Short mmCIF file of C-alpha atoms and ligand atoms in Angstrom, two decimals:
data_model
loop_
_atom_site.label_atom_id
_atom_site.label_comp_id
_atom_site.label_asym_id
_atom_site.label_seq_id
_atom_site.Cartn_x
_atom_site.Cartn_y
_atom_site.Cartn_z
CA MET A 14 -92.88 -220.84 -40.92
CA ALA A 15 -95.00 -217.97 -39.56
CA THR A 16 -95.56 -214.98 -41.86
CA LEU A 17 -93.54 -211.93 -40.93
CA ASP A 18 -94.36 -208.25 -40.77
CA ASP A 19 -94.76 -206.98 -44.41
CA ARG A 20 -91.40 -205.28 -44.85
CA LEU A 21 -89.49 -208.03 -43.09
CA GLN A 22 -91.29 -210.69 -45.13
CA HIS A 23 -90.05 -208.90 -48.25
CA VAL A 24 -86.45 -209.08 -46.94
CA TYR A 25 -86.92 -212.74 -46.07
CA ASP A 26 -88.37 -213.63 -49.49
CA LYS A 27 -85.34 -212.03 -51.09
CA VAL A 28 -82.97 -214.03 -48.84
CA ILE A 29 -84.68 -217.23 -49.98
CA ARG A 30 -84.44 -216.25 -53.66
CA ARG A 31 -80.78 -215.27 -53.41
CA ASN A 32 -79.71 -218.30 -51.33
CA PRO A 33 -81.62 -221.27 -52.76
CA GLY A 34 -81.43 -224.64 -51.03
CA GLU A 35 -79.86 -223.30 -47.83
CA ALA A 36 -82.57 -224.37 -45.38
CA GLU A 37 -80.60 -223.80 -42.16
CA PHE A 38 -79.62 -220.30 -43.25
CA HIS A 39 -83.24 -219.49 -44.08
CA GLN A 40 -84.30 -220.80 -40.67
CA ALA A 41 -81.73 -218.70 -38.81
CA VAL A 42 -82.67 -215.53 -40.71
CA HIS A 43 -86.39 -216.15 -40.15
CA GLU A 44 -85.83 -216.65 -36.43
CA VAL A 45 -84.15 -213.26 -36.15
CA LEU A 46 -86.52 -211.34 -38.44
CA ASP A 47 -89.47 -212.79 -36.54
CA THR A 48 -88.42 -210.74 -33.49
CA LEU A 49 -87.39 -207.48 -35.21
CA ALA A 50 -90.81 -205.98 -36.06
CA PRO A 51 -90.95 -203.82 -32.89
CA VAL A 52 -87.43 -202.51 -33.62
CA ALA A 53 -88.27 -201.71 -37.24
CA ALA A 54 -91.37 -199.83 -36.07
CA LYS A 55 -89.54 -197.86 -33.37
CA HIS A 56 -86.41 -197.04 -35.43
CA PRO A 57 -87.37 -196.41 -39.09
CA HIS A 58 -83.89 -195.04 -39.81
CA TYR A 59 -82.55 -198.62 -39.86
CA ALA A 60 -84.84 -199.39 -42.81
CA ASP A 61 -83.82 -196.14 -44.55
CA ALA A 62 -80.19 -197.36 -44.50
CA ALA A 63 -81.21 -200.91 -45.55
CA ILE A 64 -79.51 -202.30 -42.45
CA ILE A 65 -81.49 -205.56 -42.31
CA PRO A 66 -80.98 -206.59 -45.97
CA ARG A 67 -77.30 -205.65 -45.66
CA LEU A 68 -76.97 -207.79 -42.53
CA CYS A 69 -78.41 -210.79 -44.40
CA GLU A 70 -75.73 -210.60 -47.10
CA PRO A 71 -72.27 -211.85 -46.04
CA GLU A 72 -69.43 -209.38 -46.61
CA ARG A 73 -67.32 -212.16 -48.15
CA GLN A 74 -67.71 -215.90 -48.87
CA ILE A 75 -64.73 -218.09 -49.63
CA ILE A 76 -65.05 -221.64 -50.99
CA PHE A 77 -61.95 -223.69 -51.77
CA ARG A 78 -60.65 -227.13 -52.70
CA VAL A 79 -58.85 -229.11 -49.97
CA PRO A 80 -56.81 -231.94 -51.52
CA TRP A 81 -54.88 -234.33 -49.25
CA VAL A 82 -53.40 -237.83 -49.32
CA ASP A 83 -54.83 -240.54 -47.04
CA ASP A 84 -52.90 -243.35 -45.34
CA ARG A 85 -53.40 -245.65 -48.34
CA GLY A 86 -51.76 -243.10 -50.64
CA GLU A 87 -55.06 -242.13 -52.27
CA VAL A 88 -55.86 -238.48 -53.04
CA GLN A 89 -58.96 -237.19 -51.20
CA ILE A 90 -60.80 -233.99 -52.07
CA ASN A 91 -62.84 -232.00 -49.58
CA ARG A 92 -64.42 -228.57 -49.77
CA GLY A 93 -63.43 -225.72 -47.45
CA PHE A 94 -65.55 -222.69 -46.52
CA ARG A 95 -65.15 -219.41 -44.70
CA VAL A 96 -68.04 -216.97 -44.59
CA GLU A 97 -66.96 -213.56 -43.28
CA PHE A 98 -70.38 -212.22 -42.45
CA ASN A 99 -70.08 -208.90 -40.70
CA SER A 100 -67.15 -206.85 -39.37
CA ALA A 101 -68.92 -203.72 -38.12
CA LEU A 102 -67.93 -204.39 -34.50
CA GLY A 103 -64.47 -205.86 -34.98
CA PRO A 104 -62.48 -208.45 -36.95
CA TYR A 105 -64.45 -211.50 -38.10
CA LYS A 106 -64.62 -214.15 -35.38
CA GLY A 107 -66.17 -217.61 -35.35
CA GLY A 108 -65.31 -221.29 -35.33
CA LEU A 109 -64.47 -223.92 -37.93
CA ARG A 110 -66.61 -227.06 -38.20
CA PHE A 111 -65.34 -230.33 -39.69
CA HIS A 112 -68.32 -232.61 -40.26
CA PRO A 113 -69.65 -234.45 -43.35
CA SER A 114 -72.89 -232.42 -43.20
CA VAL A 115 -71.07 -229.10 -43.73
CA TYR A 116 -72.12 -227.10 -46.82
CA LEU A 117 -72.57 -223.42 -47.53
CA GLY A 118 -76.05 -223.23 -45.92
CA ILE A 119 -74.74 -224.56 -42.57
CA VAL A 120 -71.75 -222.22 -42.59
CA LYS A 121 -73.98 -219.24 -43.41
CA PHE A 122 -76.51 -220.05 -40.67
CA LEU A 123 -73.70 -220.32 -38.14
CA GLY A 124 -72.01 -217.14 -39.39
CA PHE A 125 -75.27 -215.21 -39.27
CA GLU A 126 -75.98 -216.33 -35.68
CA GLN A 127 -72.42 -215.44 -34.75
CA ILE A 128 -72.95 -211.74 -35.60
CA PHE A 129 -75.59 -211.31 -32.90
CA LYS A 130 -73.90 -213.60 -30.39
CA ASN A 131 -70.62 -211.74 -30.66
CA ALA A 132 -72.40 -208.40 -30.30
CA LEU A 133 -74.11 -209.64 -27.13
CA THR A 134 -70.77 -210.37 -25.47
CA GLY A 135 -70.07 -206.63 -25.55
CA LEU A 136 -66.58 -207.38 -26.92
CA PRO A 137 -65.19 -205.96 -30.19
CA ILE A 138 -65.67 -208.91 -32.55
CA GLY A 139 -67.49 -209.33 -35.86
CA GLY A 140 -69.17 -212.54 -37.06
CA ALA A 141 -67.88 -215.37 -39.27
CA LYS A 142 -67.89 -219.15 -39.53
CA GLY A 143 -66.09 -221.76 -41.59
CA GLY A 144 -65.35 -225.41 -41.98
CA SER A 145 -65.27 -228.37 -44.28
CA ASP A 146 -67.21 -231.51 -45.18
CA PHE A 147 -64.18 -233.51 -43.92
CA ASP A 148 -65.11 -236.22 -41.40
CA PRO A 149 -62.37 -236.65 -38.78
CA LYS A 150 -64.07 -239.80 -37.40
CA GLY A 151 -62.02 -242.91 -38.08
CA ARG A 152 -59.13 -240.90 -39.55
CA SER A 153 -55.59 -241.42 -38.24
CA GLU A 154 -53.56 -238.66 -36.56
CA GLY A 155 -51.50 -238.33 -39.74
CA GLU A 156 -54.59 -237.97 -41.92
CA VAL A 157 -56.10 -235.31 -39.66
CA MET A 158 -52.80 -233.40 -39.66
CA ARG A 159 -52.41 -233.54 -43.45
CA PHE A 160 -56.01 -232.44 -43.96
CA CYS A 161 -55.57 -229.49 -41.54
CA GLN A 162 -52.34 -228.45 -43.28
CA SER A 163 -53.98 -228.50 -46.70
CA PHE A 164 -57.03 -226.59 -45.38
CA MET A 165 -54.78 -223.92 -43.89
CA THR A 166 -52.63 -223.66 -47.01
CA GLU A 167 -55.59 -221.90 -48.64
CA LEU A 168 -57.27 -220.30 -45.61
CA TYR A 169 -54.11 -218.57 -44.33
CA ARG A 170 -54.38 -215.77 -46.93
CA HIS A 171 -57.84 -214.77 -45.66
CA VAL A 172 -57.24 -214.70 -41.87
CA GLY A 173 -55.10 -212.73 -39.44
CA GLU A 174 -55.30 -211.17 -36.00
CA TYR A 175 -56.79 -207.94 -37.39
CA THR A 176 -58.82 -209.61 -40.14
CA ASP A 177 -60.45 -212.89 -39.19
CA ILE A 178 -59.78 -215.11 -36.17
CA PRO A 179 -61.08 -218.70 -36.40
CA ALA A 180 -61.55 -221.13 -33.49
CA GLY A 181 -63.03 -224.61 -32.96
CA ASP A 182 -66.52 -226.03 -33.36
CA ILE A 183 -67.85 -229.54 -34.09
CA GLY A 184 -64.93 -231.78 -35.09
CA VAL A 185 -62.33 -229.06 -34.41
CA GLY A 186 -60.74 -229.17 -30.96
CA GLY A 187 -57.30 -228.48 -29.51
CA ARG A 188 -55.60 -231.07 -31.76
CA GLU A 189 -56.92 -229.55 -34.99
CA ILE A 190 -56.26 -225.95 -33.84
CA GLY A 191 -52.65 -227.01 -33.21
CA TYR A 192 -52.17 -228.37 -36.75
CA LEU A 193 -53.94 -225.37 -38.32
CA PHE A 194 -51.92 -222.83 -36.32
CA GLY A 195 -48.69 -224.74 -37.00
CA GLN A 196 -49.25 -224.54 -40.75
CA TYR A 197 -50.18 -220.84 -40.54
CA LYS A 198 -46.96 -220.13 -38.63
CA ARG A 199 -44.94 -222.09 -41.14
CA ILE A 200 -46.38 -220.38 -44.23
CA THR A 201 -46.33 -216.82 -42.87
CA ASN A 202 -43.11 -217.11 -40.84
CA ARG A 203 -44.87 -215.23 -38.05
CA TYR A 204 -45.79 -216.34 -34.53
CA GLU A 205 -49.09 -214.50 -34.67
CA SER A 206 -50.85 -215.92 -31.59
CA GLY A 207 -53.90 -213.72 -32.11
CA VAL A 208 -54.88 -215.41 -35.39
CA PHE A 209 -56.51 -218.42 -33.65
CA THR A 210 -58.26 -218.95 -30.36
CA GLY A 211 -58.61 -222.24 -28.54
CA LYS A 212 -54.83 -222.70 -28.58
CA GLY A 213 -53.00 -224.95 -26.13
CA LEU A 214 -52.07 -223.42 -22.78
CA THR A 215 -48.33 -223.68 -23.44
CA TRP A 216 -48.51 -221.87 -26.81
CA GLY A 217 -50.75 -218.86 -26.33
CA GLY A 218 -54.06 -220.35 -25.21
CA SER A 219 -56.24 -219.04 -22.42
CA GLN A 220 -57.28 -220.76 -19.22
CA VAL A 221 -61.00 -221.66 -19.31
CA ARG A 222 -61.32 -221.48 -23.13
CA THR A 223 -61.76 -225.26 -23.35
CA GLU A 224 -64.45 -225.21 -20.67
CA ALA A 225 -65.98 -221.84 -21.59
CA THR A 226 -68.98 -222.74 -23.76
CA GLY A 227 -70.24 -225.44 -21.41
CA TYR A 228 -69.49 -223.49 -18.23
CA GLY A 229 -70.95 -220.32 -19.75
CA THR A 230 -74.19 -222.07 -20.66
CA VAL A 231 -74.53 -223.27 -17.08
CA PHE A 232 -73.79 -219.77 -15.71
CA PHE A 233 -76.58 -218.51 -17.96
CA VAL A 234 -78.95 -221.21 -16.67
CA GLN A 235 -78.06 -220.22 -13.11
CA GLU A 236 -79.06 -216.63 -13.89
CA MET A 237 -82.34 -217.80 -15.45
CA LEU A 238 -83.14 -219.88 -12.38
CA ARG A 239 -82.17 -217.07 -10.00
CA SER A 240 -84.54 -214.70 -11.80
CA ARG A 241 -87.30 -217.22 -11.02
CA GLY A 242 -86.20 -217.67 -7.40
CA GLU A 243 -84.74 -221.14 -8.03
CA GLU A 244 -81.29 -222.75 -8.03
CA LEU A 245 -79.47 -225.60 -9.78
CA ASP A 246 -78.80 -227.63 -6.67
CA GLY A 247 -80.97 -230.76 -6.75
CA LYS A 248 -82.15 -230.31 -10.35
CA ARG A 249 -82.32 -233.29 -12.71
CA VAL A 250 -80.70 -232.39 -16.02
CA VAL A 251 -80.41 -233.97 -19.47
CA VAL A 252 -77.54 -232.81 -21.70
CA SER A 253 -77.35 -233.94 -25.31
CA GLY A 254 -73.99 -234.46 -27.03
CA SER A 255 -70.77 -235.59 -25.37
CA GLY A 256 -68.30 -233.27 -27.04
CA ASN A 257 -66.62 -230.10 -25.89
CA VAL A 258 -69.75 -228.15 -24.95
CA ALA A 259 -71.61 -231.07 -23.35
CA ILE A 260 -68.71 -232.39 -21.27
CA TYR A 261 -67.92 -229.05 -19.63
CA ALA A 262 -71.60 -228.23 -19.14
CA ILE A 263 -71.90 -231.54 -17.28
CA GLU A 264 -68.77 -230.74 -15.24
CA LYS A 265 -70.14 -227.38 -14.08
CA LEU A 266 -73.68 -228.72 -13.50
CA GLU A 267 -72.39 -231.50 -11.26
CA SER A 268 -70.15 -229.13 -9.33
CA LEU A 269 -73.21 -226.99 -8.61
CA GLY A 270 -75.24 -229.88 -7.21
CA ALA A 271 -77.34 -230.87 -10.24
CA THR A 272 -77.64 -234.50 -11.34
CA VAL A 273 -77.03 -235.08 -15.05
CA VAL A 274 -78.88 -238.30 -15.88
CA ALA A 275 -78.27 -238.58 -19.64
CA CYS A 276 -75.98 -237.54 -22.49
CA SER A 277 -75.56 -238.66 -26.11
CA ASP A 278 -73.57 -238.92 -29.31
CA SER A 279 -74.70 -239.66 -32.84
CA GLY A 280 -74.80 -243.39 -31.99
CA GLY A 281 -77.38 -243.09 -29.18
CA TYR A 282 -77.67 -241.93 -25.59
CA VAL A 283 -76.80 -243.20 -22.13
CA VAL A 284 -79.04 -242.98 -19.10
CA ASP A 285 -77.23 -243.06 -15.79
CA GLU A 286 -79.69 -242.41 -12.96
CA LYS A 287 -76.93 -241.97 -10.35
CA GLY A 288 -75.45 -239.16 -12.40
CA ILE A 289 -72.98 -239.22 -15.30
CA ASP A 290 -69.51 -240.30 -14.15
CA LEU A 291 -67.51 -237.41 -15.56
CA ASP A 292 -64.09 -239.03 -15.24
CA LEU A 293 -65.28 -242.04 -17.20
CA LEU A 294 -67.00 -239.85 -19.81
CA LYS A 295 -63.80 -237.83 -20.32
CA GLU A 296 -61.71 -240.98 -20.55
CA VAL A 297 -64.04 -242.48 -23.21
CA LYS A 298 -64.63 -239.33 -25.30
CA LEU A 299 -61.50 -237.21 -24.84
CA GLY A 300 -58.89 -239.83 -23.95
CA ARG A 301 -59.80 -242.89 -26.02
CA ARG A 302 -61.95 -241.01 -28.60
CA GLU A 303 -64.47 -243.86 -28.47
CA ARG A 304 -68.26 -244.05 -28.91
CA LEU A 305 -70.55 -243.47 -25.94
CA ALA A 306 -71.55 -247.13 -25.93
CA ALA A 307 -68.14 -247.78 -24.31
CA TYR A 308 -69.29 -245.68 -21.32
CA ALA A 309 -72.25 -247.99 -20.68
CA GLU A 310 -70.05 -251.07 -21.11
CA ALA A 311 -67.77 -249.77 -18.34
CA ARG A 312 -70.55 -248.81 -15.92
CA ALA A 313 -73.05 -251.35 -14.64
CA ASP A 314 -75.68 -248.73 -13.66
CA ALA A 315 -75.83 -247.10 -17.10
CA ASP A 316 -78.00 -248.07 -20.08
CA HIS A 317 -77.13 -247.32 -23.69
CA VAL A 318 -80.19 -246.59 -25.85
CA THR A 319 -80.14 -246.54 -29.64
CA GLY A 320 -82.90 -245.46 -31.95
CA GLY A 321 -84.87 -243.28 -29.51
CA SER A 322 -84.71 -239.65 -28.44
CA ILE A 323 -82.70 -238.47 -25.45
CA TRP A 324 -85.53 -235.99 -24.76
CA ASP A 325 -87.74 -238.89 -23.68
CA VAL A 326 -85.70 -238.99 -20.44
CA PRO A 327 -87.62 -236.97 -17.81
CA CYS A 328 -85.79 -233.90 -16.47
CA ASP A 329 -86.25 -230.46 -14.87
CA VAL A 330 -83.71 -228.79 -17.15
CA ALA A 331 -82.73 -229.72 -20.72
CA LEU A 332 -79.51 -228.54 -22.40
CA PRO A 333 -79.25 -229.47 -26.09
CA CYS A 334 -75.47 -229.33 -26.70
CA ALA A 335 -74.96 -231.45 -29.86
CA THR A 336 -76.12 -229.96 -33.16
CA GLN A 337 -78.77 -227.98 -35.08
CA ASN A 338 -82.42 -229.12 -35.10
CA GLU A 339 -81.78 -232.02 -32.73
CA LEU A 340 -84.82 -231.17 -30.57
CA SER A 341 -88.09 -231.40 -32.54
CA GLY A 342 -91.61 -230.20 -31.81
CA ARG A 343 -92.50 -233.73 -30.69
CA ASP A 344 -89.46 -233.80 -28.37
CA ALA A 345 -90.53 -230.47 -26.88
CA GLU A 346 -94.02 -231.84 -26.23
CA VAL A 347 -92.50 -234.79 -24.36
CA LEU A 348 -90.27 -232.48 -22.31
CA VAL A 349 -93.26 -230.34 -21.34
CA ARG A 350 -95.32 -233.41 -20.46
CA ASN A 351 -92.50 -234.70 -18.25
CA GLY A 352 -92.35 -231.44 -16.28
CA CYS A 353 -89.27 -229.77 -17.78
CA THR A 354 -89.31 -226.05 -16.91
CA LEU A 355 -86.13 -224.74 -18.55
CA VAL A 356 -84.36 -225.33 -21.88
CA ALA A 357 -81.09 -223.57 -22.75
CA GLU A 358 -79.28 -224.09 -26.05
CA GLY A 359 -75.61 -225.03 -25.56
CA ALA A 360 -75.46 -225.89 -29.28
CA ASN A 361 -76.33 -223.52 -32.15
CA MET A 362 -80.02 -223.66 -33.14
CA PRO A 363 -80.60 -227.18 -31.69
CA CYS A 364 -84.32 -226.50 -31.17
CA SER A 365 -86.47 -226.53 -34.30
CA PRO A 366 -88.92 -223.62 -34.76
CA GLU A 367 -91.77 -225.99 -33.82
CA ALA A 368 -89.95 -226.93 -30.60
CA VAL A 369 -89.43 -223.28 -29.65
CA LYS A 370 -93.13 -222.62 -30.25
CA VAL A 371 -94.19 -225.57 -28.04
CA LEU A 372 -91.81 -224.55 -25.24
CA THR A 373 -92.83 -220.89 -25.34
CA GLU A 374 -96.53 -221.67 -25.35
CA ALA A 375 -96.04 -223.98 -22.36
CA ASP A 376 -94.23 -221.21 -20.48
CA VAL A 377 -90.96 -223.16 -20.34
CA ALA A 378 -88.06 -220.72 -19.86
CA PHE A 379 -86.15 -220.87 -23.15
CA ALA A 380 -82.66 -219.44 -23.85
CA PRO A 381 -81.42 -219.32 -27.46
CA GLY A 382 -77.86 -220.37 -28.27
CA LYS A 383 -76.75 -216.92 -29.30
CA ALA A 384 -77.16 -215.87 -25.67
CA ALA A 385 -76.69 -219.09 -23.69
CA ASN A 386 -73.60 -220.42 -25.51
CA ALA A 387 -71.84 -217.08 -26.04
CA GLY A 388 -69.32 -217.92 -23.30
CA GLY A 389 -67.08 -219.74 -25.77
CA VAL A 390 -66.57 -216.84 -28.10
CA ALA A 391 -66.45 -214.40 -25.17
CA THR A 392 -63.52 -216.33 -23.69
CA SER A 393 -61.95 -216.42 -27.15
CA ALA A 394 -62.04 -212.63 -27.06
CA LEU A 395 -60.39 -212.80 -23.61
CA GLU A 396 -57.71 -215.03 -25.17
CA MET A 397 -57.18 -212.34 -27.84
CA GLN A 398 -56.80 -209.72 -25.10
CA GLN A 399 -54.16 -211.83 -23.36
CA ASN A 400 -52.31 -212.45 -26.65
CA ALA A 401 -52.33 -208.72 -27.48
CA SER A 402 -50.82 -207.84 -24.10
CA ARG A 403 -48.46 -210.88 -24.03
CA ASP A 404 -50.10 -211.84 -20.75
CA SER A 405 -51.81 -214.89 -19.32
CA TRP A 406 -54.43 -214.79 -16.63
CA SER A 407 -55.20 -217.32 -13.89
CA PHE A 408 -58.02 -219.86 -14.20
CA ASP A 409 -60.04 -218.27 -11.39
CA TYR A 410 -59.75 -214.74 -12.76
CA THR A 411 -60.71 -215.85 -16.29
CA GLU A 412 -63.65 -217.88 -15.01
CA GLN A 413 -64.81 -214.89 -13.00
CA ARG A 414 -64.70 -212.73 -16.16
CA LEU A 415 -66.71 -215.39 -18.01
CA ALA A 416 -69.34 -215.53 -15.25
CA GLU A 417 -69.67 -211.72 -15.32
CA ILE A 418 -70.08 -211.69 -19.11
CA MET A 419 -72.81 -214.35 -18.96
CA ALA A 420 -74.63 -212.45 -16.20
CA ASN A 421 -74.45 -209.27 -18.32
CA ILE A 422 -75.82 -211.04 -21.39
CA HIS A 423 -78.65 -212.45 -19.30
CA GLN A 424 -79.44 -209.01 -17.93
CA ARG A 425 -79.34 -207.40 -21.40
CA CYS A 426 -81.70 -210.03 -22.81
CA LEU A 427 -84.25 -209.50 -20.06
CA GLU A 428 -84.01 -205.69 -20.07
CA THR A 429 -84.31 -205.49 -23.86
CA ALA A 430 -87.25 -207.92 -23.90
CA ASP A 431 -88.97 -205.75 -21.26
CA GLU A 432 -88.24 -202.55 -23.19
CA TYR A 433 -89.91 -203.95 -26.32
CA GLY A 434 -92.95 -205.26 -24.47
CA LEU A 435 -91.98 -208.94 -24.51
CA PRO A 436 -91.08 -209.71 -20.87
CA GLY A 437 -89.23 -212.97 -20.28
CA ASN A 438 -88.70 -213.60 -24.01
CA TYR A 439 -84.96 -214.33 -24.18
CA SER A 440 -85.03 -214.91 -27.95
CA ALA A 441 -86.47 -211.48 -28.65
CA GLY A 442 -84.16 -209.88 -26.07
CA ALA A 443 -81.04 -211.50 -27.55
CA ASN A 444 -81.93 -210.76 -31.17
CA ILE A 445 -82.96 -207.15 -30.55
CA ALA A 446 -80.03 -206.26 -28.27
CA GLY A 447 -77.51 -207.86 -30.66
CA PHE A 448 -79.15 -206.31 -33.71
CA ILE A 449 -79.19 -202.75 -32.33
CA GLN A 450 -75.53 -202.90 -31.41
CA VAL A 451 -74.48 -204.05 -34.88
CA ALA A 452 -76.97 -201.80 -36.68
CA ASP A 453 -75.69 -198.68 -34.90
CA ALA A 454 -72.10 -199.54 -35.81
CA MET A 455 -73.12 -200.15 -39.44
CA LEU A 456 -74.87 -196.78 -39.56
CA ALA A 457 -71.77 -195.07 -38.17
CA LEU A 458 -69.48 -196.73 -40.74
CA GLY A 459 -71.54 -195.66 -43.75
CA VAL A 460 -72.66 -197.70 -46.75
CA ILE A 461 -69.74 -200.14 -47.11
P1 NAP B 22 -67.88 -231.57 -30.61
O1 NAP B 22 -66.89 -231.50 -29.51
O2 NAP B 22 -67.46 -232.04 -31.93
O3 NAP B 22 -69.11 -232.45 -30.08
C1 NAP B 22 -70.29 -232.56 -30.80
C2 NAP B 22 -71.20 -233.57 -30.12
O4 NAP B 22 -72.46 -233.54 -30.77
C3 NAP B 22 -70.67 -234.98 -30.21
O5 NAP B 22 -71.10 -235.70 -29.10
C4 NAP B 22 -71.36 -235.48 -31.48
O6 NAP B 22 -71.51 -236.88 -31.54
C5 NAP B 22 -72.70 -234.82 -31.39
N1 NAP B 22 -73.23 -234.60 -32.74
C6 NAP B 22 -72.68 -233.86 -33.73
N2 NAP B 22 -73.42 -233.93 -34.85
C7 NAP B 22 -74.45 -234.74 -34.55
C8 NAP B 22 -75.56 -235.20 -35.28
N3 NAP B 22 -75.76 -234.85 -36.57
N4 NAP B 22 -76.45 -236.02 -34.64
C9 NAP B 22 -76.25 -236.37 -33.34
N5 NAP B 22 -75.21 -235.95 -32.60
C10 NAP B 22 -74.33 -235.16 -33.20
O7 NAP B 22 -68.57 -230.13 -30.86
P2 NAP B 22 -68.87 -228.99 -29.80
O8 NAP B 22 -67.78 -228.01 -29.89
O9 NAP B 22 -69.22 -229.59 -28.49
O10 NAP B 22 -70.15 -228.30 -30.47
C11 NAP B 22 -71.48 -228.72 -30.16
C12 NAP B 22 -72.45 -227.61 -30.51
O11 NAP B 22 -72.13 -226.42 -29.78
C13 NAP B 22 -72.47 -227.18 -31.98
O12 NAP B 22 -73.78 -226.76 -32.32
C14 NAP B 22 -71.55 -225.96 -31.98
O13 NAP B 22 -71.81 -225.11 -33.09
C15 NAP B 22 -71.96 -225.33 -30.67
N6 NAP B 22 -70.98 -224.40 -30.09
C16 NAP B 22 -69.71 -224.78 -29.84
C17 NAP B 22 -68.82 -223.88 -29.26
C18 NAP B 22 -67.43 -224.26 -28.88
O14 NAP B 22 -66.74 -223.43 -28.26
N7 NAP B 22 -66.96 -225.46 -29.17
C19 NAP B 22 -69.24 -222.57 -28.99
C20 NAP B 22 -70.55 -222.21 -29.25
C21 NAP B 22 -71.42 -223.14 -29.79
P3 NAP B 22 -70.56 -237.73 -32.54
O15 NAP B 22 -69.19 -237.61 -31.96
O16 NAP B 22 -71.13 -239.07 -32.54
O17 NAP B 22 -70.69 -237.04 -33.89
#
């Protein structure tokens, strides 16, 4: 990775020493520090108060055993995590991820990113993330429920509507939130709606929360295109993943006249030149919980490809919406060669540092996840507002609020990038704007 400005390099070296073996966390910290040199130079008082080293150290990290009994009667042991990273702006807020790859380094990278993302929304929420190395794939309903109940039996003592408010992420959707919230309610004997977001609509959830990350990413892309005098109508788009973020990104893209020609899961990708059939995709992934190969089996025009890269499919706009580091430097080179002009991260850190370098050097408009996918957490904060006022808003009103928030984030990124002499650099704009907001709150709250 590129060498940083002297003082920031010193902070980064210390992060590496104190957090050995946590490659994703190192990568996320480096990505932010890489853009903060102009801020450190302009505002030396942040260094005097050690704001940056303090930001790199989570306020609290919780690791716990999650024992549960599978359908064969065997005891299984998983590991649970919650990293409460920073609460200068509000109670900790961030999703839970259930995936076999989860370990402390992944949770810390996600929690660190969440601090800046949440700040960018302009809403009063701090940053956190959690999860487990539990793999829900292939598990029965009963197994998923028992796992969630065991996970919550420990986590409940650390969360609360004024403390820490989890939500979903990879492997945690409406079903899991239901089981987690149910166990919290049972243990605490309180119907504390505000302790989780992503709840079902009949028990305290918000309209648009399910769709929010995908829709929000597309609203952000619309703003990026508008600022270049272009529009989505007629664009050819590739979206990786076929989970919550990807599906609702595809829904919004298609409703705005774009053609989504490919999407993926961990078993491969489908190419459907006529445009992804959203009803079929939802039936396969959300209804039947099957692999994407079943989509191609049901649709004569679609091909299922295994072993390659979805980024080989030519497109104008690319939205990586699956997982971290899924788009490599080589993938970015192929995208550039095929004429792609815009990449926006629906997932968290899906583009490797090499990919971001290739895209930036080729003048491809690039939006980092902490700006482009902030619509999910922003709508979570809207869910918290509705819970606090015992109210529920209409779909249209909530979607309008989401669109406004995404337009504001876009504007803040561009204005901040301009102010610091880096016009059009969304990464720098997002990192600097988010950092300053948190840093000022940390200064105001003293050394805590
Ligand atoms: P999800 O519903 O569980 O879907 C994840 C999708 O990505 C699935 O299609 C999955 O395929 C694929 N995927 C996951 N790990 C993979 C891997 N190692 N290799 C290839 N494909 C993989 O999760 P999601 O909520 O859409 O989250 C997707 C991304 O968006 C994550 O980076 C998450 O942190 C980020 N995000 C989510 C939200 C939100 O509100 N949900 C908000 C902000 C950011 P398989 O099913 O085959 O594993």
